[in-house]
CSV table of C-alpha atoms in Angstrom, one decimal:
chain,number,residue,atom,x,y,z
W,1,ALA,CA,32.2,3.2,-23.1
W,2,GLN,CA,29.3,4.7,-21.1
W,3,LYS,CA,26.6,1.6,-22.3
W,4,ILE,CA,23.4,3.4,-20.4
W,5,THR,CA,23.8,7.5,-21.6
W,6,GLN,CA,21.3,10.0,-19.3
W,7,THR,CA,22.1,13.7,-20.8
W,8,GLN,CA,20.3,14.7,-19.0
W,9,PRO,CA,21.7,15.0,-14.8
W,10,GLY,CA,18.2,17.5,-13.3
W,11,MET,CA,15.4,18.9,-15.7
W,12,PHE,CA,12.3,20.9,-14.2
W,13,VAL,CA,9.1,20.5,-16.3
W,14,GLN,CA,5.7,22.4,-15.5
W,15,GLU,CA,3.3,20.4,-13.8
W,16,LYS,CA,0.5,19.1,-16.8
W,17,GLU,CA,3.6,19.3,-19.5
W,18,ALA,CA,4.3,16.3,-20.9
W,19,VAL,CA,8.2,14.5,-20.3
W,20,THR,CA,10.8,12.9,-22.5
W,21,LEU,CA,13.9,11.1,-20.2
W,22,ASP,CA,16.7,10.5,-22.7
W,23,CYS,CA,18.7,7.1,-22.7
W,24,THR,CA,20.7,6.3,-24.9
W,25,TYR,CA,22.5,2.8,-24.9
W,26,ASP,CA,25.5,0.7,-26.3
W,27,THR,CA,25.2,-3.0,-27.4
W,28,SER,CA,26.7,-5.8,-29.9
W,29,ASP,CA,23.8,-8.1,-28.1
W,30,GLN,CA,21.1,-8.8,-30.6
W,31,SER,CA,18.5,-9.9,-27.8
W,32,TYR,CA,18.0,-6.8,-24.9
W,33,GLY,CA,16.1,-5.4,-22.5
W,34,LEU,CA,15.4,-1.7,-21.5
W,35,PHE,CA,14.1,-0.9,-18.3
W,36,TRP,CA,13.3,2.0,-17.0
W,37,TYR,CA,12.5,2.7,-12.9
W,38,LYS,CA,11.5,5.7,-10.1
W,39,GLN,CA,12.8,6.3,-6.9
W,40,PRO,CA,11.6,8.5,-5.0
W,41,SER,CA,13.1,11.2,-2.3
W,42,SER,CA,12.0,7.3,0.3
W,43,GLY,CA,15.4,5.9,-1.4
W,44,GLU,CA,13.2,2.8,-3.1
W,45,MET,CA,13.4,1.7,-6.9
W,46,ILE,CA,10.1,1.5,-9.4
W,47,PHE,CA,9.7,-0.1,-11.8
W,48,LEU,CA,8.1,1.7,-14.5
W,49,ILE,CA,8.4,0.0,-18.1
W,50,TYR,CA,10.7,-2.6,-20.2
W,51,GLN,CA,11.3,-2.8,-24.2
W,52,GLY,CA,12.5,-6.4,-25.0
W,53,SER,CA,14.6,-5.5,-28.2
W,54,TYR,CA,12.2,-7.2,-30.1
W,55,ASP,CA,9.5,-5.9,-29.3
W,56,GLU,CA,7.8,-3.9,-32.9
W,57,GLN,CA,6.0,-1.4,-30.6
W,58,ASN,CA,6.7,0.7,-28.3
W,59,ALA,CA,6.3,-0.1,-25.1
W,60,THR,CA,3.0,1.4,-22.7
W,61,GLU,CA,2.5,1.6,-18.8
W,62,GLY,CA,-0.8,4.1,-17.6
W,63,ARG,CA,1.0,7.3,-18.8
W,64,TYR,CA,4.3,6.5,-19.1
W,65,SER,CA,5.4,5.0,-22.4
W,66,LEU,CA,9.0,3.8,-24.0
W,67,ASN,CA,9.8,5.6,-26.7
W,68,PHE,CA,12.0,3.2,-28.6
W,69,GLN,CA,14.8,3.6,-31.1
W,70,LYS,CA,16.3,0.6,-31.8
W,71,ALA,CA,19.0,2.0,-35.1
W,72,ARG,CA,19.7,4.9,-32.8
W,73,LYS,CA,19.8,3.0,-29.6
W,74,SER,CA,17.7,4.9,-28.1
W,75,ALA,CA,14.4,4.3,-25.1
W,76,ASN,CA,13.1,7.8,-24.1
W,77,LEU,CA,10.5,7.4,-21.3
W,78,VAL,CA,7.7,9.5,-21.8
W,79,ILE,CA,5.3,10.7,-19.5
W,80,SER,CA,2.2,12.6,-20.6
W,81,ALA,CA,0.5,15.0,-18.1
W,82,SER,CA,2.8,14.8,-15.4
W,83,GLN,CA,2.1,15.6,-11.4
W,84,LEU,CA,4.2,16.5,-8.7
W,85,GLY,CA,4.4,13.0,-7.4
W,86,ASP,CA,6.5,12.5,-10.5
W,87,SER,CA,8.7,15.0,-9.1
W,88,ALA,CA,11.5,11.9,-7.9
W,89,MET,CA,15.3,10.1,-10.4
W,90,TYR,CA,14.6,8.4,-13.2
W,91,PHE,CA,17.2,5.0,-14.0
W,92,CYS,CA,17.4,4.1,-17.6
W,93,ALA,CA,19.3,0.9,-17.1
W,94,MET,CA,19.7,-2.4,-20.4
W,95,ARG,CA,20.1,-6.4,-19.3
W,96,GLU,CA,21.6,-8.1,-22.2
W,97,GLY,CA,20.6,-11.5,-23.6
W,98,GLY,CA,24.1,-12.6,-25.6
W,99,GLY,CA,26.8,-14.1,-23.4
W,100,SER,CA,26.9,-11.7,-20.3
W,101,ASN,CA,25.6,-12.8,-16.8
W,102,TYR,CA,22.8,-11.1,-17.8
W,103,GLN,CA,23.1,-8.7,-14.6
W,104,LEU,CA,21.2,-5.3,-15.7
W,105,ILE,CA,23.6,-1.7,-16.1
W,106,TRP,CA,23.2,1.6,-15.7
W,107,GLY,CA,22.6,4.7,-16.4
W,108,ALA,CA,23.5,7.8,-13.3
W,109,GLY,CA,19.8,8.9,-13.4
W,110,THR,CA,17.5,12.7,-14.9
W,111,LYS,CA,16.5,13.8,-11.4
W,112,LEU,CA,12.6,15.7,-13.0
W,113,ILE,CA,11.4,18.4,-10.2
W,114,ILE,CA,7.3,18.5,-11.4
W,115,LYS,CA,6.7,23.2,-10.4
W,116,PRO,CA,2.5,23.1,-9.5
R,1,ASP,CA,1.9,-7.3,1.6
R,2,GLY,CA,4.3,-9.1,0.0
R,3,GLY,CA,7.9,-7.0,-0.3
R,4,ILE,CA,11.3,-6.1,0.6
R,5,THR,CA,12.2,-5.1,4.0
R,6,GLN,CA,15.6,-3.8,4.4
R,7,SER,CA,16.6,-2.7,8.0
R,8,PRO,CA,18.0,-0.3,9.7
R,9,LYS,CA,16.9,2.6,7.3
R,10,TYR,CA,20.4,4.7,9.1
R,11,LEU,CA,23.5,2.8,9.6
R,12,PHE,CA,27.1,4.3,10.7
R,13,ARG,CA,30.1,2.5,11.2
R,14,LYS,CA,33.5,3.5,13.4
R,15,GLU,CA,36.3,2.7,12.3
R,16,GLY,CA,37.2,-1.5,11.3
R,17,GLN,CA,34.3,-2.3,12.4
R,18,ASN,CA,32.1,-4.9,10.3
R,19,VAL,CA,28.6,-3.4,10.0
R,20,THR,CA,25.7,-5.6,8.5
R,21,LEU,CA,23.1,-4.7,6.5
R,22,SER,CA,19.3,-6.6,7.1
R,23,CYS,CA,17.3,-7.7,4.1
R,24,GLU,CA,14.2,-10.1,3.6
R,25,GLN,CA,12.0,-10.2,1.2
R,26,ASN,CA,8.7,-12.3,1.3
R,27,LEU,CA,8.2,-13.0,-2.5
R,28,ASN,CA,9.2,-16.1,-2.8
R,29,HIS,CA,11.7,-15.0,-5.6
R,30,ASP,CA,15.1,-16.9,-5.9
R,31,ALA,CA,17.4,-14.8,-7.0
R,32,MET,CA,18.2,-11.7,-4.6
R,33,TYR,CA,20.9,-9.3,-4.7
R,34,TRP,CA,22.9,-6.1,-3.3
R,35,TYR,CA,23.3,-2.7,-4.8
R,36,ARG,CA,25.8,0.3,-4.0
R,37,GLN,CA,24.5,3.9,-5.1
R,38,ASP,CA,26.8,6.6,-4.5
R,39,PRO,CA,25.7,11.1,-6.0
R,40,GLY,CA,25.0,10.8,-9.7
R,41,GLN,CA,25.7,7.3,-10.1
R,42,GLY,CA,24.4,4.4,-11.4
R,43,LEU,CA,23.2,0.7,-8.9
R,44,ARG,CA,26.8,-1.1,-9.2
R,45,LEU,CA,25.7,-4.7,-8.6
R,46,ILE,CA,27.8,-6.1,-4.9
R,47,TYR,CA,27.0,-9.1,-4.6
R,48,TYR,CA,24.2,-11.7,-6.2
R,49,SER,CA,22.4,-15.0,-5.9
R,50,GLN,CA,20.3,-17.0,-7.6
R,51,ILE,CA,19.3,-20.0,-5.6
R,52,VAL,CA,19.5,-21.3,-1.5
R,53,ASN,CA,23.3,-21.1,-0.2
R,54,ASP,CA,25.0,-19.9,-4.0
R,55,PHE,CA,26.1,-16.6,-4.3
R,56,GLN,CA,28.5,-14.5,-7.1
R,57,LYS,CA,31.0,-11.6,-6.7
R,58,GLY,CA,29.0,-8.5,-8.7
R,59,ASP,CA,31.4,-5.1,-10.4
R,60,ILE,CA,32.4,-4.1,-6.5
R,61,ALA,CA,32.5,-7.3,-4.1
R,62,GLU,CA,35.5,-6.4,-3.0
R,63,GLY,CA,35.4,-5.5,1.3
R,64,TYR,CA,32.4,-7.4,1.1
R,65,SER,CA,30.1,-11.0,1.8
R,66,VAL,CA,27.1,-12.2,1.7
R,67,SER,CA,25.5,-15.5,2.7
R,68,ARG,CA,21.9,-17.2,1.6
R,69,GLU,CA,21.0,-19.7,4.0
R,70,LYS,CA,17.6,-19.3,3.4
R,71,LYS,CA,15.9,-17.8,-0.1
R,72,GLU,CA,13.6,-15.4,2.0
R,73,SER,CA,17.0,-13.7,3.3
R,74,PHE,CA,20.3,-12.3,1.4
R,75,PRO,CA,22.8,-10.6,4.3
R,76,LEU,CA,25.5,-7.7,3.6
R,77,THR,CA,28.5,-7.8,5.7
R,78,VAL,CA,31.0,-4.3,4.9
R,79,THR,CA,33.6,-5.2,6.7
R,80,SER,CA,36.9,-3.3,7.7
R,81,ALA,CA,38.6,-4.5,3.7
R,82,GLN,CA,36.1,-1.3,2.3
R,83,LYS,CA,38.2,1.3,2.5
R,84,ASN,CA,34.5,3.8,1.6
R,85,PRO,CA,31.2,2.7,3.0
R,86,THR,CA,29.3,5.5,2.5
R,87,ALA,CA,26.3,4.7,0.1
R,88,PHE,CA,23.4,4.2,0.2
R,89,TYR,CA,22.7,0.0,-0.2
R,90,LEU,CA,19.6,-1.0,-2.1
R,91,CYS,CA,18.3,-4.6,-1.9
R,92,ALA,CA,16.6,-6.5,-4.8
R,93,SER,CA,15.4,-9.6,-6.0
R,94,SER,CA,13.6,-11.3,-8.7
R,95,ILE,CA,10.9,-14.7,-9.2
R,96,PRO,CA,13.6,-17.0,-11.9
R,97,ARG,CA,16.3,-18.6,-10.8
R,98,ARG,CA,17.3,-18.8,-14.9
R,99,PRO,CA,18.5,-15.4,-15.6
R,100,SER,CA,16.4,-13.1,-18.4
R,101,THR,CA,16.7,-10.4,-20.7
R,102,ASN,CA,13.2,-9.4,-19.1
R,103,GLU,CA,13.7,-9.8,-16.2
R,104,LYS,CA,12.2,-7.1,-13.5
R,105,LEU,CA,13.8,-6.7,-10.0
R,106,PHE,CA,11.9,-6.3,-7.0
R,107,PHE,CA,13.4,-3.5,-4.5
R,108,GLY,CA,13.5,-2.6,-0.5
R,109,SER,CA,13.8,0.7,0.7
R,110,GLY,CA,17.5,0.8,1.1
R,111,THR,CA,19.5,1.8,3.9
R,112,GLN,CA,22.0,4.3,3.8
R,113,LEU,CA,25.4,3.4,5.7
R,114,SER,CA,28.0,5.9,6.8
R,115,VAL,CA,31.3,6.6,8.1
R,116,LEU,CA,31.7,7.9,12.0
């Protein structure tokens, strides 16, 4: 079974609109961390935001926020006021804390294209 | 500027040839990683090292080898035993010697390997 599922292979969004990228995860661990990374066409993976399983507040980093719904096992990334430079691949990833080697498990990614 | 440098950006391999991908970091990070990225898939872990002169196999280590003789350097060799080496290879590093759920990875800009 997939541990990280990103159901949107691609999305087109109008500039300045808000964007929600979906991510659902599967784990039986109580302690885990969820990450979002951005990969522009240059290839480098850029860290965007982190949410810990015990964090009570949703994480925010500038225009990025993480809509963390623990009971539903979802960790959607929200980008407010999208910009042309937001066009990229976006990856959700999880690190489990119990009985594992702590390695990141990655989703297949969502390609986001911002239209002017 | 601190960061991770991968070279070359593009690499071509002939049948039966071994090739080595370079990864150097000046972030003073203890841990280093090699990932493989195929189109439409998430990143898959090849090898990782949490300390000099020690490394562990990841999920897809067959056909690859690594060394960690210096803290700054973690080269990856794609051997002739890897029958499908065409992919994008990403090197990453992180701070802690002991892993944790909130450990953030820093990435290089990648090497695209193709078979001639």
